[in-house]
PDB file of C-alpha atoms and ligand atoms in Angstrom:
ATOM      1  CA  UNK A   1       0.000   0.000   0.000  1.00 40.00           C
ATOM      2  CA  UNK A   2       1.664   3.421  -1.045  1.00 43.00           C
ATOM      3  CA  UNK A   3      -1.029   5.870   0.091  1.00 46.00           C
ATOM      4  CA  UNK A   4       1.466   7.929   1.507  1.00 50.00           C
ATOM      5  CA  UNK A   5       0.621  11.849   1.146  1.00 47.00           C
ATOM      6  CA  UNK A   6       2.770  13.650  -1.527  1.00 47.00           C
ATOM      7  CA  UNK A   7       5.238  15.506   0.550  1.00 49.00           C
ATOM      8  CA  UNK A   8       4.943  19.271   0.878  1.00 46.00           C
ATOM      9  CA  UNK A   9       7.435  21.006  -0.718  1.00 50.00           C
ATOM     10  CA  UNK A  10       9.502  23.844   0.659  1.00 52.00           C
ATOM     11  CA  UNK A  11       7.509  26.450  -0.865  1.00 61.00           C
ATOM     12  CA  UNK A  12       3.859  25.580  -0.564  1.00 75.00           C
ATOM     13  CA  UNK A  13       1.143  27.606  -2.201  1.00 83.00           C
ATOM     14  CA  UNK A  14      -0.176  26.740   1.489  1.00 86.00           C
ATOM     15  CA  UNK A  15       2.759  27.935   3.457  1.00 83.00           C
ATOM     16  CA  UNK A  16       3.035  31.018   1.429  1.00 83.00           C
ATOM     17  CA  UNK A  17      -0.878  32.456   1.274  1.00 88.00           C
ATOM     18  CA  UNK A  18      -2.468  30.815   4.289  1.00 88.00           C
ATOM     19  CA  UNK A  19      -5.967  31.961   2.634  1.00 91.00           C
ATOM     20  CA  UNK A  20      -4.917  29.330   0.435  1.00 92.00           C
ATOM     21  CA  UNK A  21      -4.942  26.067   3.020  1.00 92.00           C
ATOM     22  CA  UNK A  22      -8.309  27.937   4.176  1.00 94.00           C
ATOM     23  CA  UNK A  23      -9.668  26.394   1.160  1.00 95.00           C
ATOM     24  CA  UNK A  24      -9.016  22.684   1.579  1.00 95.00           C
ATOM     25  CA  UNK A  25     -11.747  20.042   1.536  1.00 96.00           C
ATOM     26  CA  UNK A  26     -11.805  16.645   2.878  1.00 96.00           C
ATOM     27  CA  UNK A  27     -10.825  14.248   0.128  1.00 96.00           C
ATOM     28  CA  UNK A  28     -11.019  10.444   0.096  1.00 96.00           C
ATOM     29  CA  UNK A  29      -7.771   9.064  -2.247  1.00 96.00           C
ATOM     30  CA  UNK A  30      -8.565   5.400  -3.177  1.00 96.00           C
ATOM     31  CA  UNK A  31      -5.515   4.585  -4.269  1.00 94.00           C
ATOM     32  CA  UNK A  32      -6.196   1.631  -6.470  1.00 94.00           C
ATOM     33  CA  UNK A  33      -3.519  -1.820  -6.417  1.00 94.00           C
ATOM     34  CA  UNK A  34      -4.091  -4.049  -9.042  1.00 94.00           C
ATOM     35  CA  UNK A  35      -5.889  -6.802  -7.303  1.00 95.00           C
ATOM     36  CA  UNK A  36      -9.102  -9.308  -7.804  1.00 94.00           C
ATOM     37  CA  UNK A  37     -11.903  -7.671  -6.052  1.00 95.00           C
ATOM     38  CA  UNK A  38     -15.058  -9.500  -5.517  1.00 94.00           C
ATOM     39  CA  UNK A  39     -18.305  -8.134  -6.437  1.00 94.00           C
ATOM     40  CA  UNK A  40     -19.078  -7.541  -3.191  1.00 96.00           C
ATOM     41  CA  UNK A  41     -16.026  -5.092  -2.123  1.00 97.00           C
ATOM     42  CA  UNK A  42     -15.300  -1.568  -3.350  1.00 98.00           C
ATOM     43  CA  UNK A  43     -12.797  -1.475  -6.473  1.00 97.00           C
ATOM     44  CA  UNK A  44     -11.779   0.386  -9.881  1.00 95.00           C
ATOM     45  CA  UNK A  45     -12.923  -1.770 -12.545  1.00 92.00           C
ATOM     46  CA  UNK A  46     -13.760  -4.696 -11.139  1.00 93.00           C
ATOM     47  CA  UNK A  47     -17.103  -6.500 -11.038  1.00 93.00           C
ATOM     48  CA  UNK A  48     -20.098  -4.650  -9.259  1.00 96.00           C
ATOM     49  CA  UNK A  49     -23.003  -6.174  -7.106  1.00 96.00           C
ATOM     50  CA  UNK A  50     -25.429  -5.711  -9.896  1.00 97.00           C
ATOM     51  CA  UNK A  51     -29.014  -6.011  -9.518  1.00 97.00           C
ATOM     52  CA  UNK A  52     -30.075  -9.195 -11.207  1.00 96.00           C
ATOM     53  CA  UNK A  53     -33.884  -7.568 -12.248  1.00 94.00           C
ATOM     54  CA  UNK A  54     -31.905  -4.690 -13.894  1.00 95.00           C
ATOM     55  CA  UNK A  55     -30.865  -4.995 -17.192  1.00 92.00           C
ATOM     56  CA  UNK A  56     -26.747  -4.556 -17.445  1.00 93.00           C
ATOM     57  CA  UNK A  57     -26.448  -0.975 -19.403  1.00 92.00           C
ATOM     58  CA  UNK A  58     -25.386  -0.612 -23.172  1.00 88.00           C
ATOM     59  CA  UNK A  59     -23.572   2.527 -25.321  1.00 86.00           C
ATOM     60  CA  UNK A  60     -26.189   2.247 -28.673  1.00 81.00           C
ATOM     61  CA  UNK A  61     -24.017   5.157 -30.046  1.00 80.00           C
ATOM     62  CA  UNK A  62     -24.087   5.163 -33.814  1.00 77.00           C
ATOM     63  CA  UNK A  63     -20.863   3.444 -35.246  1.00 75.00           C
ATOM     64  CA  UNK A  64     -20.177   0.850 -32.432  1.00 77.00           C
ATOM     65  CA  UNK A  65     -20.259  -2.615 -33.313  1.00 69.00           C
ATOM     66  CA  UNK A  66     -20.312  -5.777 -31.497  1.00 64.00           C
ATOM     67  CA  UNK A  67     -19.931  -9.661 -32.173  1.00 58.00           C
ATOM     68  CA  UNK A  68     -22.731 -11.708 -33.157  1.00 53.00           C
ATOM     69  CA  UNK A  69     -24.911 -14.079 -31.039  1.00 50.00           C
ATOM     70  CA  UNK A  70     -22.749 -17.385 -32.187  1.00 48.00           C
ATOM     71  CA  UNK A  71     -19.173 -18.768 -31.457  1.00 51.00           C
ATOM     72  CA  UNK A  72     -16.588 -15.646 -31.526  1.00 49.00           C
ATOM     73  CA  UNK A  73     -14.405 -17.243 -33.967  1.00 50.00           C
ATOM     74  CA  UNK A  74     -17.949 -17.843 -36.692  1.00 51.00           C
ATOM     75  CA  UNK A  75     -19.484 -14.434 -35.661  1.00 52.00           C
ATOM     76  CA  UNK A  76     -20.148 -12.094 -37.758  1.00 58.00           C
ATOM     77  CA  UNK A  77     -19.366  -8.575 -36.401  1.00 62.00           C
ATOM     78  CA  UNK A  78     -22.418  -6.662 -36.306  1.00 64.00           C
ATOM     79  CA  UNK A  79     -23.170  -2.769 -35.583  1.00 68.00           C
ATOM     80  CA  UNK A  80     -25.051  -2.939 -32.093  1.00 73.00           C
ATOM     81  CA  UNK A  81     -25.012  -1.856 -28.921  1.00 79.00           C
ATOM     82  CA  UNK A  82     -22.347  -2.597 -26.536  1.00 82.00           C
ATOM     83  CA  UNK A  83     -21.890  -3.365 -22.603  1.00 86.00           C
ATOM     84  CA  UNK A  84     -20.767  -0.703 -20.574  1.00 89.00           C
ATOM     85  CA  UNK A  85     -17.611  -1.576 -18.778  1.00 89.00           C
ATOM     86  CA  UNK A  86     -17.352  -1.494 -14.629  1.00 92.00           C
ATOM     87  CA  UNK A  87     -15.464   1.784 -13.501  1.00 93.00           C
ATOM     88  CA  UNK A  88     -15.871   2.413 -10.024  1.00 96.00           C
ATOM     89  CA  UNK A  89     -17.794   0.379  -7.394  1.00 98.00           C
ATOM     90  CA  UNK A  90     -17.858   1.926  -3.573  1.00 98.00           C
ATOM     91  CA  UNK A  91     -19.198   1.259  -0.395  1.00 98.00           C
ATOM     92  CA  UNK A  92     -19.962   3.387   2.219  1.00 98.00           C
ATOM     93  CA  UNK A  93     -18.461   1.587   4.929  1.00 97.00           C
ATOM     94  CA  UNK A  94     -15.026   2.111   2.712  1.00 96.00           C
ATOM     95  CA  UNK A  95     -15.557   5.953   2.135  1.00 96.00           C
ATOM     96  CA  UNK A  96     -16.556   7.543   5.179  1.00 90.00           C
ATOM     97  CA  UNK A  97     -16.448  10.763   4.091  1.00 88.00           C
ATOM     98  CA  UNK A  98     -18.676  10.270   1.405  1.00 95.00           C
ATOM     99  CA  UNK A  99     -22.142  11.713   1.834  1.00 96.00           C
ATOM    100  CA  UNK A 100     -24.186   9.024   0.407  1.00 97.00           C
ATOM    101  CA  UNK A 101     -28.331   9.935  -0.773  1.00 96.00           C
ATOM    102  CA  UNK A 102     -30.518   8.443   2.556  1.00 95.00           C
ATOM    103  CA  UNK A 103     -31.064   5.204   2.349  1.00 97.00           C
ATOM    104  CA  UNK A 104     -28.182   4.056  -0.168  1.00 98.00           C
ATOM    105  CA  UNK A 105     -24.624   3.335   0.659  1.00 98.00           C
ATOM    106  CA  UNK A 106     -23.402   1.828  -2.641  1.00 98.00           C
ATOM    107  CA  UNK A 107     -21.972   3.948  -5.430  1.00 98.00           C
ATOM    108  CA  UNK A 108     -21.496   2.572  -8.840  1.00 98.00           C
ATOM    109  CA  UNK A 109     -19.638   4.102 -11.889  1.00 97.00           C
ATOM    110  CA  UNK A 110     -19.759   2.472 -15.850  1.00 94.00           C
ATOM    111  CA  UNK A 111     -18.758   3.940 -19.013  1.00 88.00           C
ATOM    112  CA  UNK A 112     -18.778   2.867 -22.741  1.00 85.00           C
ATOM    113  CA  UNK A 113     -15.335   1.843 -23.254  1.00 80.00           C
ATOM    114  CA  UNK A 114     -15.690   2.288 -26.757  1.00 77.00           C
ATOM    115  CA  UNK A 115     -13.677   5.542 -28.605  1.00 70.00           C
ATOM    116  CA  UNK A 116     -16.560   8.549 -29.261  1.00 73.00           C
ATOM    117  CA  UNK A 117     -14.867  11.306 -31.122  1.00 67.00           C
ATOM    118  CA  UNK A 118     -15.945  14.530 -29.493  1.00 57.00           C
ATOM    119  CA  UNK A 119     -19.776  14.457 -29.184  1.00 59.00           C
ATOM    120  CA  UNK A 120     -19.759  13.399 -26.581  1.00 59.00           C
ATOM    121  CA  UNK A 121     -16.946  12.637 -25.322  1.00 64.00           C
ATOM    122  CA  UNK A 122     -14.116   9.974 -25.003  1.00 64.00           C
ATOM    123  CA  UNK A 123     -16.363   7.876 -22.330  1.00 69.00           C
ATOM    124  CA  UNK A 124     -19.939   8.445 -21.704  1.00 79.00           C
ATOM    125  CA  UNK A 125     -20.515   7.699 -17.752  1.00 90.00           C
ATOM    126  CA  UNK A 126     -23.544   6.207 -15.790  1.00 94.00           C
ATOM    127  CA  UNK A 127     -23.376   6.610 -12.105  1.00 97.00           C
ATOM    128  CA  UNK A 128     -25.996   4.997  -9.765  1.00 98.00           C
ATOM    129  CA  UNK A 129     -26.440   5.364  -6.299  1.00 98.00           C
ATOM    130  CA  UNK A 130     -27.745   1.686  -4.449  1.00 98.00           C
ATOM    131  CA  UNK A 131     -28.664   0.278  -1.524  1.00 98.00           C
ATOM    132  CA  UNK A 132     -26.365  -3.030  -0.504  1.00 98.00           C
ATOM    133  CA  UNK A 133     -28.884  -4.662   1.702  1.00 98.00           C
ATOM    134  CA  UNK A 134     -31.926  -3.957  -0.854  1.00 98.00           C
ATOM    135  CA  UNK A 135     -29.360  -5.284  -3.681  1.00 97.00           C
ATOM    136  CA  UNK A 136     -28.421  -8.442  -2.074  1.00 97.00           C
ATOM    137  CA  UNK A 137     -32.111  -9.264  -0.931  1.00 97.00           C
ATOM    138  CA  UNK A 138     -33.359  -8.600  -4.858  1.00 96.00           C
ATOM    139  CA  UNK A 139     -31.022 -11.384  -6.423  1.00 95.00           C
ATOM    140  CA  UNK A 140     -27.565 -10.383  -8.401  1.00 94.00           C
ATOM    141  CA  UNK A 141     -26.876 -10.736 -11.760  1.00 92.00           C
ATOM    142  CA  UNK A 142     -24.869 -13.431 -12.501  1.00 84.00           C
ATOM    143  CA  UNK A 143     -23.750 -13.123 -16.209  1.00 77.00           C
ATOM    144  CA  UNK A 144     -23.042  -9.806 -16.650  1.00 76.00           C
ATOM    145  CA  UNK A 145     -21.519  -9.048 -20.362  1.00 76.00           C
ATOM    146  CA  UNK A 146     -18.252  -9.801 -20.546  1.00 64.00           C
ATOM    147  CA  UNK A 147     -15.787  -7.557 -21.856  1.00 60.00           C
ATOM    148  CA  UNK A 148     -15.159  -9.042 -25.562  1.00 57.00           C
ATOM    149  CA  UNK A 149     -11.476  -8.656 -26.423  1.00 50.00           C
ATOM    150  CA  UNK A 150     -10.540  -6.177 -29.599  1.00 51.00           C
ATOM    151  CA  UNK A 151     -13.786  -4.394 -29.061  1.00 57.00           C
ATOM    152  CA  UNK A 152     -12.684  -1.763 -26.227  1.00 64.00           C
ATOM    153  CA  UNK A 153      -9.981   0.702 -26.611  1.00 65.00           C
ATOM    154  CA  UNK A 154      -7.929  -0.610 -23.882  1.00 66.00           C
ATOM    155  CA  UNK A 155      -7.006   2.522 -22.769  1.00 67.00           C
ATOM    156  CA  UNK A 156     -10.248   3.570 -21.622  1.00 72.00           C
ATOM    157  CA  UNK A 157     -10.302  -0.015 -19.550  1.00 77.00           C
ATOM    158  CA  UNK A 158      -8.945   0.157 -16.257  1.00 82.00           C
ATOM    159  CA  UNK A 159      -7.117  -3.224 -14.751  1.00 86.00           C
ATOM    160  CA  UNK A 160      -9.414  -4.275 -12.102  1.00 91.00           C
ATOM    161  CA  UNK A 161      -7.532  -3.180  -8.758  1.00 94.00           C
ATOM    162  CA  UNK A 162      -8.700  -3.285  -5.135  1.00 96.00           C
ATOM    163  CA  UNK A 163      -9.254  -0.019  -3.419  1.00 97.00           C
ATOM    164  CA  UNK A 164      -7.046   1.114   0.211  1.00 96.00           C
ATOM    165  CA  UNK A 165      -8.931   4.684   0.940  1.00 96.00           C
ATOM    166  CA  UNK A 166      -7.169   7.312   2.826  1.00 95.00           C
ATOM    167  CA  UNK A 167      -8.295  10.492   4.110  1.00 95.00           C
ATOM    168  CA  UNK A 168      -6.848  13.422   2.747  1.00 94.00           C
ATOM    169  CA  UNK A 169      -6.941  17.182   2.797  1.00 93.00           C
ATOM    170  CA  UNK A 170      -7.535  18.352  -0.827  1.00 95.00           C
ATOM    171  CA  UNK A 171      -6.494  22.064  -2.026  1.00 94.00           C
ATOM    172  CA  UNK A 172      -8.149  23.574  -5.329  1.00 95.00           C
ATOM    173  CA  UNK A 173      -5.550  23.982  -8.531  1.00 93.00           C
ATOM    174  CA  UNK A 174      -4.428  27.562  -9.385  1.00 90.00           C
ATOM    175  CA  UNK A 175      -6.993  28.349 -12.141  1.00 91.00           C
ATOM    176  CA  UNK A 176      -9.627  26.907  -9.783  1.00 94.00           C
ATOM    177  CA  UNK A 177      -9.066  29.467  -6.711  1.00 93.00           C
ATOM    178  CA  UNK A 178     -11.751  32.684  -7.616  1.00 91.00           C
ATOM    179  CA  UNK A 179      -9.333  34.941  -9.690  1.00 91.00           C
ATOM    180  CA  UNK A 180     -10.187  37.648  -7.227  1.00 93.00           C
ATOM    181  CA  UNK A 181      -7.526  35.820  -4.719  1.00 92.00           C
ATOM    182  CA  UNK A 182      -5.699  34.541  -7.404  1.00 89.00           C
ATOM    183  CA  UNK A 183      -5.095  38.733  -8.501  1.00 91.00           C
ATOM    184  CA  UNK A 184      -4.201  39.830  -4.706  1.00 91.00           C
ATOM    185  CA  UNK A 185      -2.227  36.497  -3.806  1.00 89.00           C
ATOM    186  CA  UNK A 186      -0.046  37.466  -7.238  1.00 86.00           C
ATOM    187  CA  UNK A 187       2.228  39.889  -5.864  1.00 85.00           C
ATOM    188  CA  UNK A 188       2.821  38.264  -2.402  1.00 83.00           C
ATOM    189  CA  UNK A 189       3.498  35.525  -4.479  1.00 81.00           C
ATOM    190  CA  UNK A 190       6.100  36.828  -6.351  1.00 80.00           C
ATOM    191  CA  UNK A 191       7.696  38.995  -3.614  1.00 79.00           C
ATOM    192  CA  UNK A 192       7.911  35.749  -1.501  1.00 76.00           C
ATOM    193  CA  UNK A 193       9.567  33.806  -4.636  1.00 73.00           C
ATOM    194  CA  UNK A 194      11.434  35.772  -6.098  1.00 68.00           C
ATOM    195  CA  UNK A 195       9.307  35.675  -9.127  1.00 60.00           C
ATOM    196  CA  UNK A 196      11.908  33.141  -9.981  1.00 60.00           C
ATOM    197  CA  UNK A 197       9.729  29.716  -9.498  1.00 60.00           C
ATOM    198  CA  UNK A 198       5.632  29.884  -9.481  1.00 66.00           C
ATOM    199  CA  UNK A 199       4.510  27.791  -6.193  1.00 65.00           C
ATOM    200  CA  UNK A 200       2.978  24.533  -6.640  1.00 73.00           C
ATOM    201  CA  UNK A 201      -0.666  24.222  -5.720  1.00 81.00           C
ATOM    202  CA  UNK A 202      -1.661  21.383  -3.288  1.00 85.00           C
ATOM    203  CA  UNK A 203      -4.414  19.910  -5.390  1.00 90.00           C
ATOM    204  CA  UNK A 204      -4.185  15.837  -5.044  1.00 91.00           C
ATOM    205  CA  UNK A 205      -3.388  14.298  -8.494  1.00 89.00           C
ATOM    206  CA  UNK A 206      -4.894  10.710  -8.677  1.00 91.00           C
ATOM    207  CA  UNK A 207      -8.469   9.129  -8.275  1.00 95.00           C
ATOM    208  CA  UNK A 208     -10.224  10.715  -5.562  1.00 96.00           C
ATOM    209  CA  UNK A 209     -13.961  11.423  -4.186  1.00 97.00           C
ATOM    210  CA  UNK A 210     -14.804  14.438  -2.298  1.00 97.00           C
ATOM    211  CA  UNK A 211     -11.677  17.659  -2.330  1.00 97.00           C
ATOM    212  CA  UNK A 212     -11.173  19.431  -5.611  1.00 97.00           C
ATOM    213  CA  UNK A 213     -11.105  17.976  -8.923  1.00 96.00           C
ATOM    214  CA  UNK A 214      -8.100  17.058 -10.492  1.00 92.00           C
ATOM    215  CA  UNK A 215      -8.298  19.407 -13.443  1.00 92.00           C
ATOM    216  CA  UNK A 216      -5.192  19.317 -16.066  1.00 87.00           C
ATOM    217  CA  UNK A 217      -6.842  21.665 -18.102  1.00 88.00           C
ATOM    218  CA  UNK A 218      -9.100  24.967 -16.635  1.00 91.00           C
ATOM    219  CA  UNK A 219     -12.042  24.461 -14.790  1.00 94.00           C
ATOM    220  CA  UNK A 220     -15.258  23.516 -16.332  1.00 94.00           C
ATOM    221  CA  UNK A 221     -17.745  23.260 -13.478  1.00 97.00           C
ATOM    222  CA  UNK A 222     -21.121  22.151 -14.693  1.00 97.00           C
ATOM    223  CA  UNK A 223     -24.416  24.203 -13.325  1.00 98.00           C
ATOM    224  CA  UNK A 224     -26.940  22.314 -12.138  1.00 98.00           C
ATOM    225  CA  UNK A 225     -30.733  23.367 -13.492  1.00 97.00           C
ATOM    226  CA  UNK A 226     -31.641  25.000 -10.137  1.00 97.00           C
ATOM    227  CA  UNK A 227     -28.479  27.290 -10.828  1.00 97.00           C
ATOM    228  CA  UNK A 228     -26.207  26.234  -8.439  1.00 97.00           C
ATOM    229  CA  UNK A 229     -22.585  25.452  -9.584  1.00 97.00           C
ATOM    230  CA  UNK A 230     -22.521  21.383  -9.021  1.00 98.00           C
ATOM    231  CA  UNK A 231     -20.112  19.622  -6.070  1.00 97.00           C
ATOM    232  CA  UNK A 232     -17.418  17.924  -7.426  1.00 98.00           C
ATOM    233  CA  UNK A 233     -18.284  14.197  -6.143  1.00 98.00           C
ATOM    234  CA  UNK A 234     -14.935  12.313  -7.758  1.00 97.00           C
ATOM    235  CA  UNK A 235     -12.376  12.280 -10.259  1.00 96.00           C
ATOM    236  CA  UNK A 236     -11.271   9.319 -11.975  1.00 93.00           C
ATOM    237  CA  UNK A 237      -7.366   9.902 -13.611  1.00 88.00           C
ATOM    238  CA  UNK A 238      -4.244   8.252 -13.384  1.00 76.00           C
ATOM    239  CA  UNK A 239      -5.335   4.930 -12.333  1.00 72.00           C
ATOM    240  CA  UNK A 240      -7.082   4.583 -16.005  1.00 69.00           C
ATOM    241  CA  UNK A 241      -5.054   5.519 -18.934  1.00 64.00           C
ATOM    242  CA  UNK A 242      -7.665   8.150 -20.973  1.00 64.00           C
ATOM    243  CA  UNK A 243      -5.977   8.121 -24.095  1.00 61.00           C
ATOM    244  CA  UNK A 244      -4.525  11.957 -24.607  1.00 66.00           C
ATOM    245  CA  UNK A 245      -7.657  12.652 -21.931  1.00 70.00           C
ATOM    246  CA  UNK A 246      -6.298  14.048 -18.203  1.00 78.00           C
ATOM    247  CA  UNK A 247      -9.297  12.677 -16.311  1.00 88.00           C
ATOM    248  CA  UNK A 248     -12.880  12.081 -15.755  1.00 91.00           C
ATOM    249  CA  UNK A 249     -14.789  14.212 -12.937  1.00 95.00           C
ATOM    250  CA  UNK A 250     -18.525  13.695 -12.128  1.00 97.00           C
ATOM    251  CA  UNK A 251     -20.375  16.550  -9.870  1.00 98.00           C
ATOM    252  CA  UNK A 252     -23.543  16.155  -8.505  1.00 98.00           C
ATOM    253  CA  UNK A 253     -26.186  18.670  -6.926  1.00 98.00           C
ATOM    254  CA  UNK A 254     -27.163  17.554  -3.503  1.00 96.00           C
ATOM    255  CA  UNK A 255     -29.877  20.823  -3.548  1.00 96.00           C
ATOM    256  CA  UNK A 256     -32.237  19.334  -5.395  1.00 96.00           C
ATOM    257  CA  UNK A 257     -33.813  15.731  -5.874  1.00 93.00           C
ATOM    258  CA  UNK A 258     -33.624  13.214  -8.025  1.00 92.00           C
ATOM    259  CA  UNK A 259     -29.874  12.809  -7.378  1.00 94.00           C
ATOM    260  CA  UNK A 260     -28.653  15.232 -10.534  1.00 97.00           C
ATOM    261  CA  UNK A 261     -25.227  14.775 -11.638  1.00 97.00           C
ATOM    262  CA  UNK A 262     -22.999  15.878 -14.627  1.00 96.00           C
ATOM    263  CA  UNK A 263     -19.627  14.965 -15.867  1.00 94.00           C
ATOM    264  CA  UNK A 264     -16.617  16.792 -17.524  1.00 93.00           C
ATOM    265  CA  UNK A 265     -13.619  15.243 -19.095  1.00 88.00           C
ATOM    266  CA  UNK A 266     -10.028  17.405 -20.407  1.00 85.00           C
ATOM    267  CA  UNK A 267      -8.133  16.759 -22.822  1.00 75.00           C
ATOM    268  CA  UNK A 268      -4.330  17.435 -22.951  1.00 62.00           C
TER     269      UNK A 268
HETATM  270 ZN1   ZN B 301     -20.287   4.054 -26.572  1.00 97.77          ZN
HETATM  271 ZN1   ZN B 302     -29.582  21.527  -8.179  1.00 97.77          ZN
END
C-alpha cells in the first residue's frame, strides 16, 4: 500500500498564502492496487453487485459494433449496442467521508469503453447510487456481459484493482481558486519567490472522491438546473489511462432531488 501523502514542498502555495490552506476540503484518495476484487467489495474496474432484475447498461451510439450471437471465432461482427464496462464500485463503509443519498450506501460508476470522437466525449458515464442490503435481498446478476477482447480501446479499460482509501486534505488547482484571490495572492506571491519559481498548488493528483477535482486543463464546473454550480463528487485519472484525456470528474447537486449529476472530461 503506497497511500502515503505527496510531501509538501519547501515552498507551498499553502505555506506562502495561508488563505490558500483555508480552502481545503476533505478528500477520500482510493488509491487503487491491481488486485481481484469481488463483487461484493469496493474497487476500480472490477465487477459490481449488480441487480439481477436490472438490465446490465449498453452505449447504442451510432458506429459501435459488437460480435454476433454465435461462437466468436464464426461471428459475424455486427453494428449494435455494446456493454458498458465497470469503472468504479464503492461502499460506504469504505468511504466515510462520502455523503451518500438516505437510504443508499453503494456507489457505482460504468462507461462505454468504446472511442466517441468529441460528441460526446471519449467515455460516456452512468453513475448509480444503491442500496447493498436492498441489492443483495433482490437477487444479483450473474452473467453480466463480458468484456469481448478487440472491441474496447484498452485505454479507456482500467485493470481491475482493489481499493485502500485514505483520508486526505484536498487544495483547489491555481486556475480553480476565484481569480479575485488569485489577482491579490499574485504579488505576495512573487515577492515571496522571487518571481523566480511559481509555487505549486496542493491539489491531489490521482483518483479521488470528495476535495477538488483534479483538473489538467481549466475548470469547467457544470451548473446544475436550479443554478447552483454542481459539487465535485470524484475524479477518476491516473489509475485509467484516458488516451490523450487528463481525467474524468462527475459533480452532482445535492440541492435538489432526483440525485442530478454531470460529468466533464479534459483533454491534454
Ligand atoms: Zn459508446
Ligand atoms: Zn440543483
Amino acid at each position: 500500500m503506497s497511500g502515503v501523502l505527496p510531501e509538501l514542498p519547501a515552498k507551498d502555495l499553502r505555506t506562502l498564502i495561508p488563505e490558500y490552506a483555508a480552502l481545503a476540503r476533505d478528500a477520500v484518495l482510493l488509491d487503487p492496487e491491481p488486485g481481484d476484487p469481488g463483487a461484493g467489495e469496493s474497487s476500480l474496474g472490477g465487477r459490481l453487485l449488480w441487480p439481477v432484475d436490472e438490465p446490465w447498461p449498453y452505449c447504442a451510439q451510432e458506429g459501435h459494433w459488437t460480435y454476433g450471437a454465435g461462437p466468436r471465432n464464426t461471428s459475424e461482427i455486427d453494428p449494435g449496442a455494446v456493454p458498458m464496462v465497470p469503472i468504479l464500485q464503492l461502499f460506504a463503509r469504505d468511504v466515510p467521508g462520502l455523503d451518500f443519498p438516505e437510504g443508499k450506501d453503494l456507489l457505482q460508476l460504468v462507461w462505454c469503453a468504446l472511442i466517441h470522437e468529441q460528441d460526446p466525449g471519449p467515455v460516456v458515464p452512468r453513475l448509480y447510487w444503491r442500496s447493498e442490503a436492498d441489492v443483495v435481498a433482490g437477487g444479483l446478476l450473474s452473467d453480466a456481459p463480458g468484456v469481448n477482447e478487440g472491441e474496447y480501446d484498452e485505454d479507456h479499460m482500467p485493470e481491475p484493482s482493489t481499493l485502500s482509501p485514505i483520508a486526505a486534505s484536498d487544495c483547489p488547482t491555481w486556475l480553480d481558486v476565484p481569480e479575485g484571490l488569485r489577482d491579490s495572492w499574485e504579488p505576495r506571491l512573487r515577492a515571496a519567490t522571487d518571481g523566480s519559481t511559481w509555487p505549486p498548488d496542493s491539489n491531489l493528483i490521482g483518483t479521488k472522491v470528495g476535495g477538488w477535482p483534479a483538473w489538467t486543463q481549466p475548470p469547467h464546473w457544470p451548473d446544475c438546473e436550479c443554478g447552483r454550480r454542481m459539487e465535485h463528487l470524484l475524479t477518476i485519472t491516473g489509475d485509467v489511462q484516458l488516451g490523450d484525456c487528463g481525467g474524468v470528474y462527475l459533480f452532482r447537486c445535492r440541492q435538489c432531488p432526483g440525485l442530478p449529476w454531470d460529468w466533464r472530461f479534459d483533454c491534454h
